[in-house]
Amino acid sequence: MSPAFPGTAAGVARAFVAGELRATDVCEAALDRIGRLDAGIRAFVTIDADGALAAARALDARPDRAQVGPLAGVPVAVKDNICTRGLATTAGSAALRGFVPPYDATVVERLRAAGAVIVGKTNCDEFGMGSSTEHSACGPTTNPWDASRTPGGSSGGSAAAVAARLVPVALGSDTGGSIRQPAGFCGAVGMKPTYGRVSRYGLVAFASSLDQIGPFGLTVADTTRVLQVLAGPDPRDATSARDGVPWEPVLDGRVRGLRVGIPRRWLESGVEPDVSARFDAALDVFRGLGVSVVDIELPHARHAIAVYYLVATAEASSNLARYDGVRYGGRVGGDGALTEMYARTREAGFGSEVKRRVMLGTFVLGAGYYDQLYMKALQVRTLLTRDFDAAFARVDIIATPTSPTTAFRLGERLADPLQMYLADVFTAPAPLAGLPAVSVPCGFSTEGLPIGLQLMAPRFEDATILRMADAYEREQPWWRHSPPGLFLEGTSTAGRGRRRAGEPLDGGVDGDTDQRERQQRQQHREEAGHGHGDHADDARDDQDRQEHQPQHQLQQEAEQQERQEDQLQQQLQQAPDQADDQQAAKDQDAQGQHIEHGTLASSPRPAAPGYEPCSYPVTQILRGRRPEGSGGPSSGGAA
Ligand code: GLN
């Protein structure tokens, strides 16, 4: 593997511009890593090796490297509900199987214009509906820290891809928490921008008054860099805002005098002790930075889940009406009447969670229930927004844990939708009020699972939370801890040669790689103004290690986890879905693409009870014509 990658986006762009790295080498290193590791994680649903290498070669051929842009040569993964020209976009739904968009979403256009290299599309809950990436027609993604757990969702593929260092940055979308919750579960940084900050043109619509595209990164600086590329008005999205532009976040560590509000009462129930402990420790870090921490009230926040699931399902039922077999998506025909065709098409195209939401949303919009349910939800949404306005008259930022728990186990909440919905308890309010919110890693549980800290700010104050998150990250650089086992050469399963959960990169098993990474990271930190010397970092790492791995039990738990993972791997290997693979290959070939099924195509799908059968396989486009689009469905942000 080239030493070019893993690294940060800032480091890759700097080295490319300085002529120290070729974009092709970085791209090949990323593809190589994906090829070796993703069979165990399944973060990707499509890998575009061909397209990525062509883009990288074009960058290498440019004489004006300094002009390429802030993401020059940086490999990026894009959630599969964001349209990519010539590259399948399915939103995790069988309804969009085979859809190849004839256009790029605005965010994808902006990524490419900034020099990014799009390596593939990542797995997600169907149409963004879920909190675990288990509701995907492509099967679930696993958490890089523990293969028996979910990565969160719905943007679990993007979060896992960044956490596993398959790409330094990725795009997700967040309607009720789908960027922040998986970021928290996987130990990545994830940002939901202010509603309107980023264009939704080309995002497959779920709930249009809530949906927002945003970045994932390993560091706050990288996440900010991507958001700067994405942000700005777009004439193709009527809701994209002109406010707050130009927009130049400053990550200079200066947070002294800021006020952070804690909605104590709301946080009282249901938060796991490990999560509370890490949250309180983060508040101590704030205090040490000269930030004042005060208690605030958000009286209506406890209704946020109820409001969110009424508003989001109502909007979804309307947005998804387009998948009728005529205007959008595939069709299941027959000799019957038109309505029968609609019913058959939707029955075959949608998974059970999507059906549940379409039914719920249709119900709450129905005459007789509209006033009682939907209208009431809108009223409480307004009250919640006012709660935030009142709180922000006293504080600059509101902090909560990103989620009340660490990553839950695969399958654990599938049978109980309400439990699944409760994963969004702290993330749902921000989109309801249109606020920016970021999740930044704030440590590990005693089981070695990442924990996220959420920061929210008033609308268009995105820069304030990024500055605060960055200041925290300088003190506690948790991003330097990597998931066990994933840096070892030649291993691709989570169970082998594992490092203890949460163990830092430094002094790890693969000394050379780690040393290189360490130097690279130190350099990046210095570039970003993080001037800590090696000693300071060592001392901090030792302290970090002691803080989150004091337990003698950890070893035992790690061993138990290893056994469970081995079992899971065995289960997985018994359930390859060959028939579907072959069918999809035929379908794709019929569209004029030459698809070769690589390692991922044959990667087995979990046979765990409760999963719907995988309705299409992961595909790897290795070579062939760039398809010109199927002329099929598209979905815009201007809904
Ligand atoms: N988990 C939430 C849901 O299922 C949020 C999803 C999202 O933000 N896209 O609706």
XYZ file of C-alpha atoms and ligand atoms in Angstrom:
649
model
C 0.000 0.000 0.000
C 1.221 3.452 -0.808
C 2.108 5.630 2.163
C -0.086 8.225 0.453
C -3.136 7.107 2.312
C -4.708 6.876 4.919
C -4.333 10.475 5.909
C -6.448 13.559 6.227
C -8.011 15.415 3.302
C -5.965 18.489 4.213
C -2.770 16.439 4.113
C -3.598 14.800 0.778
C -4.509 18.129 -0.868
C -1.379 19.809 0.469
C 0.900 17.000 -0.720
C -0.780 16.928 -4.138
C -0.367 20.666 -4.618
C 3.273 20.476 -3.462
C 3.899 17.799 -6.085
C 4.773 15.204 -3.407
C 1.891 12.898 -4.287
C 0.080 11.923 -7.428
C -3.713 11.812 -7.248
C -3.488 8.421 -8.955
C -1.386 6.983 -6.118
C -3.762 8.287 -3.491
C -6.733 6.925 -5.422
C -5.111 3.534 -5.894
C -4.227 3.369 -2.212
C -7.844 4.130 -1.284
C -9.201 1.551 -3.753
C -6.710 -0.996 -2.491
C -7.784 -0.414 1.086
C -11.457 -0.620 0.142
C -10.760 -3.846 -1.748
C -9.025 -5.391 1.249
C -11.230 -4.180 4.061
C -14.701 -3.424 2.830
C -15.800 -7.023 2.444
C -15.949 -7.085 6.242
C -17.608 -3.677 6.652
C -19.735 -3.300 3.509
C -19.696 0.483 3.646
C -19.862 0.700 -0.154
C -22.641 -0.353 -2.495
C -20.868 0.779 -5.659
C -17.168 1.273 -6.206
C -16.208 3.241 -9.277
C -12.562 2.314 -9.714
C -12.649 3.285 -13.363
C -14.220 6.686 -12.904
C -12.067 7.483 -9.879
C -8.809 6.598 -11.616
C -9.801 8.582 -14.710
C -10.551 11.622 -12.527
C -7.256 11.169 -10.669
C -5.288 10.909 -13.934
C -6.926 14.096 -15.196
C -5.837 15.867 -12.007
C -2.284 14.580 -12.342
C -2.172 15.922 -15.899
C -3.039 19.449 -14.815
C -0.157 21.903 -14.944
C -1.825 24.275 -12.454
C -1.925 22.137 -9.320
C -2.228 25.096 -6.977
C -5.449 26.105 -8.733
C -7.184 22.716 -8.497
C -9.100 23.416 -5.281
C -9.352 22.592 -1.587
C -10.033 18.887 -2.187
C -7.322 18.371 -4.800
C -6.775 14.637 -5.204
C -8.866 13.724 -2.145
C -10.825 10.436 -2.395
C -14.439 10.977 -1.354
C -17.348 8.585 -0.818
C -20.919 9.726 -1.471
C -24.071 8.395 0.191
C -26.115 6.470 -2.313
C -29.103 8.820 -2.081
C -27.141 11.616 -3.779
C -27.197 11.618 -7.579
C -23.947 10.942 -9.396
C -23.871 11.217 -13.163
C -23.278 7.849 -14.767
C -23.026 6.062 -11.432
C -25.885 4.017 -10.002
C -27.860 5.815 -7.283
C -30.339 3.641 -5.435
C -30.940 5.261 -2.023
C -30.743 1.729 -0.636
C -34.032 0.869 -2.327
C -34.981 -1.890 -4.710
C -37.351 0.691 -6.223
C -34.336 2.497 -7.692
C -32.349 -0.549 -8.629
C -30.660 0.081 -11.954
C -31.167 3.848 -11.863
C -28.152 5.653 -13.286
C -28.644 9.423 -12.967
C -27.998 11.517 -16.065
C -26.829 14.410 -13.856
C -24.778 15.222 -10.781
C -26.298 16.618 -7.616
C -25.071 20.168 -6.985
C -22.913 18.935 -4.098
C -21.269 16.354 -6.373
C -20.607 19.012 -9.016
C -18.998 21.133 -6.322
C -16.883 18.252 -5.038
C -15.569 17.528 -8.510
C -14.901 21.233 -9.162
C -12.856 21.327 -5.930
C -10.624 18.476 -7.155
C -12.222 15.596 -5.254
C -12.074 12.054 -6.632
C -15.340 10.189 -6.088
C -14.468 6.558 -5.410
C -17.942 5.161 -4.844
C -21.377 5.226 -3.278
C -22.099 4.223 0.283
C -24.801 2.125 1.848
C -27.755 3.690 3.666
C -31.142 2.893 5.096
C -33.720 2.883 2.331
C -34.472 6.510 1.355
C -32.672 7.551 4.556
C -35.297 5.938 6.771
C -33.568 4.298 9.683
C -30.953 4.629 12.389
C -28.798 1.569 11.736
C -28.219 1.076 7.971
C -30.022 -2.236 8.358
C -33.024 -1.064 6.315
C -31.094 -1.203 3.060
C -32.098 -3.411 0.152
C -28.377 -4.107 -0.092
C -28.056 -5.588 3.387
C -26.521 -3.950 6.454
C -23.174 -2.225 6.957
C -21.216 -3.148 10.080
C -19.490 -0.890 12.583
C -15.696 -0.800 12.031
C -15.169 -0.833 15.807
C -17.217 -3.966 16.347
C -18.527 -6.073 13.480
C -21.469 -7.296 15.550
C -22.835 -3.769 15.876
C -24.532 -1.317 13.558
C -22.700 1.779 12.330
C -25.842 3.824 13.032
C -27.797 5.326 10.208
C -29.044 6.200 7.864
C -25.654 7.374 6.515
C -23.900 4.395 8.134
C -21.918 3.529 5.003
C -20.297 6.964 4.825
C -19.578 7.046 8.568
C -18.052 3.563 8.487
C -15.983 4.365 5.378
C -14.413 7.361 7.118
C -13.978 5.608 10.478
C -12.236 2.667 8.777
C -9.966 5.100 6.910
C -11.217 3.892 3.540
C -11.636 7.557 2.553
C -10.733 10.651 4.574
C -14.074 12.389 3.970
C -17.556 11.472 2.763
C -21.015 12.917 2.183
C -24.154 11.943 4.044
C -27.628 13.359 4.448
C -29.377 14.172 7.697
C -33.133 14.450 8.166
C -33.400 13.588 11.853
C -29.851 12.614 12.739
C -28.563 10.512 9.880
C -25.163 12.190 9.736
C -24.576 12.898 13.423
C -25.793 9.627 14.929
C -23.638 7.344 12.703
C -20.705 9.749 13.147
C -21.091 9.300 16.903
C -21.428 5.514 16.646
C -18.358 5.193 14.402
C -16.044 7.795 15.948
C -16.094 10.222 13.013
C -16.952 13.901 12.823
C -20.314 14.524 11.133
C -21.992 17.846 10.436
C -25.576 18.717 9.598
C -25.451 22.259 8.255
C -28.134 24.907 8.774
C -31.172 24.127 6.620
C -30.577 25.906 3.320
C -26.796 26.164 3.727
C -26.253 23.327 1.237
C -28.252 22.659 -1.927
C -30.543 19.634 -1.963
C -30.665 19.483 -5.741
C -29.993 15.872 -6.669
C -30.684 14.469 -3.202
C -33.306 11.717 -3.293
C -36.026 13.398 -1.248
C -37.186 11.910 2.063
C -38.682 14.814 4.079
C -37.996 18.023 2.206
C -38.392 20.475 5.097
C -35.754 18.576 7.088
C -33.317 16.990 4.590
C -29.820 18.439 4.456
C -26.621 17.093 2.900
C -23.456 17.361 4.982
C -19.905 16.091 5.404
C -18.136 13.413 7.435
C -14.443 13.643 8.256
C -11.889 12.259 10.655
C -11.084 15.755 11.862
C -13.119 18.900 12.326
C -10.754 20.737 9.972
C -11.431 18.218 7.171
C -15.174 18.302 7.813
C -15.110 22.092 7.611
C -13.081 22.003 4.430
C -15.715 19.838 2.728
C -18.604 21.921 4.046
C -17.002 25.048 2.621
C -16.943 23.366 -0.770
C -20.597 22.272 -0.519
C -22.083 25.463 0.941
C -23.660 28.318 -0.934
C -26.827 29.223 -2.793
C -27.990 27.194 -5.774
C -30.601 28.468 -8.223
C -31.771 24.863 -8.695
C -32.879 24.538 -5.052
C -35.552 27.030 -4.079
C -34.780 26.500 -0.390
C -31.054 27.118 -0.620
C -30.251 30.259 1.305
C -28.334 33.392 0.461
C -27.947 34.275 4.134
C -24.629 33.875 5.780
C -22.631 33.988 2.531
C -19.682 34.490 2.129
C -18.905 31.985 4.795
C -15.457 31.545 6.229
C -15.224 29.497 9.416
C -12.115 30.219 11.438
C -10.667 27.309 13.367
C -8.205 29.160 15.542
C -8.983 27.563 18.878
C -10.278 30.829 20.327
C -13.358 29.920 22.284
C -12.715 31.697 25.578
C -15.812 33.554 26.676
C -18.263 31.421 24.679
C -21.282 30.122 26.584
C -22.437 26.521 26.253
C -25.939 25.573 27.409
C -26.840 22.134 28.751
C -30.504 21.092 28.679
C -30.049 19.085 31.904
C -33.610 18.086 32.481
C -33.993 16.687 29.009
C -30.780 14.688 29.424
C -31.863 13.180 32.717
C -33.365 9.949 31.522
C -32.185 7.132 29.344
C -28.548 8.110 28.828
C -26.080 5.251 29.347
C -23.607 5.878 32.190
C -20.565 5.692 29.884
C -22.115 8.266 27.576
C -22.922 10.586 30.513
C -19.399 10.209 31.867
C -17.754 11.132 28.568
C -20.206 14.009 28.089
C -19.371 15.404 31.543
C -15.659 15.010 30.835
C -16.120 17.019 27.619
C -17.806 19.798 29.600
C -14.765 19.886 31.881
C -12.590 20.333 28.803
C -14.787 23.275 27.765
C -14.427 24.850 31.202
C -10.679 24.438 30.948
C -10.805 26.406 27.702
C -12.493 29.325 29.401
C -15.967 28.464 28.133
C -18.827 28.937 30.582
C -21.183 25.999 30.944
C -24.713 26.839 32.073
C -27.976 24.943 32.431
C -30.804 25.797 30.054
C -34.340 24.551 29.432
C -35.804 23.198 26.206
C -39.295 22.365 27.486
C -40.618 20.955 24.209
C -37.552 18.911 23.295
C -39.086 15.820 24.865
C -41.751 15.904 22.140
C -39.203 16.043 19.336
C -39.350 12.338 18.452
C -43.145 12.367 18.215
C -43.124 15.560 16.148
C -40.314 14.341 13.921
C -41.986 11.028 13.117
C -45.248 12.783 12.230
C -43.703 15.504 10.058
C -41.095 13.266 8.414
C -43.535 10.477 7.584
C -46.126 12.932 6.242
C -43.577 14.484 3.905
C -42.168 11.081 2.962
C -45.590 9.728 2.013
C -45.934 12.619 -0.401
C -42.358 12.507 -1.744
C -42.472 8.763 -2.314
C -45.723 8.930 -4.284
C -43.520 9.397 -7.349
C -42.329 5.767 -7.245
C -45.395 4.548 -9.049
C -43.908 2.506 -11.867
C -44.699 5.272 -14.349
C -42.725 8.349 -13.454
C -39.988 6.916 -11.279
C -38.355 3.620 -10.437
C -38.949 0.125 -11.721
C -42.308 -1.339 -12.627
C -44.017 -4.584 -11.791
C -46.722 -4.888 -14.410
C -49.363 -7.481 -15.136
C -52.657 -7.615 -16.959
C -54.578 -5.824 -14.265
C -55.744 -2.284 -13.817
C -53.480 0.724 -13.384
C -53.997 0.808 -9.636
C -52.999 -2.827 -9.452
C -49.738 -1.998 -11.230
C -49.096 0.804 -8.734
C -49.739 -1.533 -5.842
C -47.558 -4.319 -7.200
C -44.738 -1.953 -8.045
C -44.716 -0.387 -4.610
C -45.139 -3.714 -2.874
C -42.055 -5.042 -4.658
C -39.988 -1.851 -4.578
C -40.281 -0.764 -0.953
C -38.973 -2.450 2.162
C -41.056 -2.825 5.295
C -39.805 0.340 7.061
C -40.598 2.496 4.039
C -44.064 0.955 3.792
C -44.640 1.610 7.487
C -43.721 5.262 7.029
C -45.771 5.772 3.877
C -48.789 4.327 5.685
C -48.213 6.404 8.804
C -47.616 9.552 6.772
C -50.694 8.991 4.632
C -52.727 8.418 7.784
C -51.626 11.608 9.535
C -52.385 13.660 6.435
C -55.823 12.120 5.973
C -58.975 14.180 6.504
C -59.997 13.843 10.117
C -56.460 13.243 11.383
C -54.712 16.165 9.773
C -55.766 18.647 12.474
C -55.310 16.225 15.340
C -51.921 14.923 14.289
C -50.088 16.683 11.485
C -51.219 20.217 12.341
C -50.527 19.597 16.015
C -47.033 18.386 15.157
C -46.362 21.545 13.154
C -47.504 23.651 16.104
C -45.204 21.847 18.513
C -42.403 22.203 15.948
C -42.894 25.970 16.210
C -42.850 25.817 20.024
C -39.626 23.813 19.912
C -38.077 26.359 17.555
C -39.047 29.095 20.025
C -37.440 27.114 22.870
C -34.195 27.186 20.929
C -34.532 30.897 20.160
C -35.047 31.624 23.868
C -32.085 29.443 24.868
C -29.817 31.034 22.267
C -30.552 34.434 23.781
C -28.502 33.173 26.753
C -25.916 30.844 25.205
C -23.910 30.537 21.987
C -23.990 26.747 21.736
C -26.149 23.918 23.102
C -24.400 20.632 23.887
C -25.831 17.138 24.346
C -24.531 13.626 23.787
C -25.158 12.759 20.119
C -27.026 9.591 21.123
C -28.105 8.202 24.478
C -26.259 4.910 23.845
C -23.253 3.562 22.017
C -23.720 1.518 18.838
C -26.330 -1.173 19.356
C -26.063 -4.702 18.026
C -27.105 -5.710 14.530
C -30.664 -6.972 14.617
C -31.237 -5.730 18.172
C -33.825 -3.074 17.306
C -35.179 -4.360 14.018
C -38.253 -5.908 15.546
C -39.047 -2.825 17.631
C -39.343 0.303 15.476
C -39.987 2.513 18.493
C -36.663 1.571 20.049
C -35.031 2.318 16.714
C -36.722 5.739 16.592
C -35.509 6.557 20.099
C -31.916 6.494 18.825
C -32.727 9.948 17.388
C -33.866 11.492 20.661
C -31.067 14.092 20.765
C -30.603 14.554 17.034
C -34.208 15.119 15.885
C -34.672 18.635 17.380
C -31.955 20.422 15.338
C -33.460 19.658 11.903
C -36.955 20.461 13.182
C -35.662 23.940 14.048
C -33.373 24.142 10.995
C -30.267 24.464 13.190
C -26.704 23.451 12.377
C -25.388 20.598 14.535
C -22.138 18.681 14.608
C -21.090 15.419 16.256
C -17.457 15.174 17.333
C -15.889 12.102 18.986
C -15.555 12.568 22.770
C -14.121 9.241 23.889
C -14.929 5.574 24.234
C -17.170 3.410 26.389
C -15.735 0.735 28.656
C -16.429 -1.653 25.787
C -14.230 0.428 23.508
C -17.086 1.874 21.456
C -16.961 5.483 20.257
C -19.116 8.170 21.879
C -20.184 11.406 20.182
C -20.666 14.910 21.522
C -23.300 17.027 19.758
C -23.044 20.816 19.487
C -25.910 22.954 18.126
C -25.970 26.660 17.262
C -28.462 29.236 15.968
C -29.298 29.123 12.250
C -26.320 30.101 10.066
C -23.944 29.977 13.015
C -22.375 26.801 11.618
C -18.929 28.330 12.071
C -19.407 28.670 15.836
C -19.919 24.953 16.456
C -17.103 24.013 14.097
C -14.768 26.362 15.960
C -15.841 24.888 19.291
C -15.618 21.292 18.047
C -12.150 21.990 16.691
C -11.026 23.579 19.961
C -12.256 20.487 21.808
C -10.574 18.159 19.307
C -7.225 19.909 19.839
C -7.489 19.038 23.501
C -8.823 15.543 22.953
C -7.784 14.237 19.522
C -9.823 11.016 19.677
C -9.675 10.760 15.902
C -6.145 9.471 16.237
C -7.503 6.206 17.649
C -8.309 3.724 14.941
C -10.630 0.718 14.921
C -8.885 -2.509 15.928
C -7.201 -4.497 13.219
C -7.936 -2.232 10.315
C -4.409 -1.001 9.768
C -2.839 -4.408 9.510
C -1.539 -5.321 6.113
C -3.107 -8.356 4.539
C -6.035 -8.701 6.909
C -9.545 -7.973 5.884
C -11.649 -9.530 8.588
C -12.338 -7.746 11.789
C -11.372 -10.630 14.008
C -7.732 -11.221 13.100
C -4.643 -9.575 14.489
C -6.805 -7.151 16.291
C -5.652 -4.265 18.304
C -7.480 -3.610 21.528
C -10.478 -1.414 20.990
C -9.565 2.231 21.197
C -5.829 1.629 21.243
C -4.070 4.502 19.557
C -2.237 4.200 16.289
C 1.028 5.021 17.930
C 3.155 2.079 18.954
C 0.775 -0.309 17.217
C 1.510 -3.596 15.582
C 2.378 -2.299 12.155
C 5.136 0.007 13.323
C 6.233 1.357 9.962
C 2.803 2.278 8.751
C 1.968 3.747 12.111
C 5.141 5.770 12.211
C 4.390 7.186 8.790
C 0.834 7.920 9.736
C 1.981 9.515 12.930
C 4.369 11.822 11.110
C 1.767 12.634 8.506
C -0.842 13.392 11.105
C 1.512 15.514 13.154
C 2.280 17.461 10.014
C -1.396 17.910 9.264
C -2.068 19.057 12.772
C 0.669 21.621 12.485
C -0.727 22.785 9.173
C -4.094 23.243 10.742
C -2.473 25.258 13.501
C -2.312 22.351 15.945
C 1.146 23.019 17.201
C 1.485 20.290 19.836
C 4.864 18.630 19.958
C 5.224 14.884 19.860
C 5.731 14.757 23.583
C 2.521 16.565 24.273
C 0.724 14.141 22.004
C 2.341 11.142 23.633
C 1.392 12.357 27.062
C -2.130 13.008 25.883
C -2.380 9.606 24.285
C -1.216 7.937 27.474
C -3.770 9.907 29.382
C -6.436 9.094 26.804
C -5.593 5.437 27.023
C -5.866 5.429 30.775
C -9.085 7.346 30.632
C -10.951 5.011 28.419
C -9.269 1.677 28.946
C -8.807 1.364 32.648
C -10.559 -1.948 32.721
C -9.011 -5.216 33.245
C -12.308 -6.562 31.821
C -11.665 -4.963 28.508
C -9.357 -7.756 27.459
C -11.993 -10.352 28.297
C -14.648 -8.367 26.511
C -12.424 -7.990 23.497
C -11.909 -11.741 23.431
C -15.606 -12.364 23.752
C -16.242 -9.861 21.014
C -13.683 -11.605 18.864
C -15.486 -14.909 19.330
C -18.789 -13.287 18.407
C -17.265 -11.748 15.337
C -15.850 -15.080 14.264
C -19.310 -16.581 14.651
C -20.806 -13.758 12.647
C -18.192 -14.190 9.935
C -19.055 -17.882 9.759
C -22.728 -17.081 9.509
C -22.023 -14.558 6.837
C -20.056 -16.989 4.792
C -22.962 -19.357 4.719
C -25.278 -16.895 3.058
C -23.951 -15.672 -0.245
C -26.677 -14.375 -2.467
C -25.354 -15.642 -5.748
C -28.635 -15.716 -7.581
C -29.168 -12.033 -6.986
C -25.624 -11.268 -8.026
C -26.137 -12.995 -11.335
C -29.459 -11.335 -11.954
C -28.015 -7.906 -11.231
C -25.082 -8.572 -13.529
C -27.550 -9.370 -16.297
C -29.576 -6.264 -15.565
C -26.543 -4.040 -15.580
C -25.159 -5.566 -18.748
C -28.499 -4.957 -20.401
C -27.974 -1.278 -19.655
C -24.718 -1.243 -21.548
C -22.403 -1.185 -18.555
C -19.685 -3.693 -18.193
C -19.714 -4.718 -14.603
C -17.340 -7.128 -13.031
C -18.202 -8.461 -9.678
C -15.128 -8.208 -7.564
C -14.543 -9.170 -3.982
C -17.448 -7.132 -2.823
C -19.932 -8.571 -5.241
C -19.506 -11.957 -3.707
C -19.300 -10.593 -0.205
C -21.871 -12.515 1.756
C -24.946 -10.977 3.292
C -25.927 -11.604 6.880
C -28.318 -14.458 7.349
C -29.494 -13.046 10.656
C -33.210 -13.441 11.203
C -35.175 -10.277 10.619
C -33.331 -9.132 7.523
C -35.185 -8.898 4.311
C -33.525 -10.756 1.481
C -30.914 -8.717 -0.296
C -32.511 -7.516 -3.492
C -29.388 -6.402 -5.257
C -25.706 -6.950 -4.786
C -22.793 -4.638 -4.357
C -21.258 -3.870 -7.708
C -17.797 -2.894 -8.647
C -17.397 -1.109 -11.944
C -13.941 -2.031 -13.067
C -13.978 -1.035 -16.673
C -16.322 -0.353 -19.526
C -18.298 2.427 -21.083
C -19.389 5.274 -18.928
C -23.143 4.953 -19.141
C -24.956 8.095 -20.205
C -27.834 7.703 -17.796
C -30.872 5.540 -18.007
C -33.271 8.374 -18.682
C -34.976 7.103 -15.592
C -36.091 8.682 -12.390
C -34.511 11.626 -10.742
C -35.297 13.536 -7.660
C -34.546 17.128 -7.014
C -34.129 19.255 -3.947
C -36.492 21.977 -5.012
C -39.506 19.982 -3.908
N -33.264 7.886 12.011
C -34.144 8.911 11.522
C -35.219 8.310 10.666
O -35.245 7.124 10.553
C -33.374 9.941 10.792
C -33.055 9.561 9.414
C -32.349 10.614 8.678
O -31.853 11.572 9.251
N -32.343 10.465 7.348
O -36.047 8.988 10.115
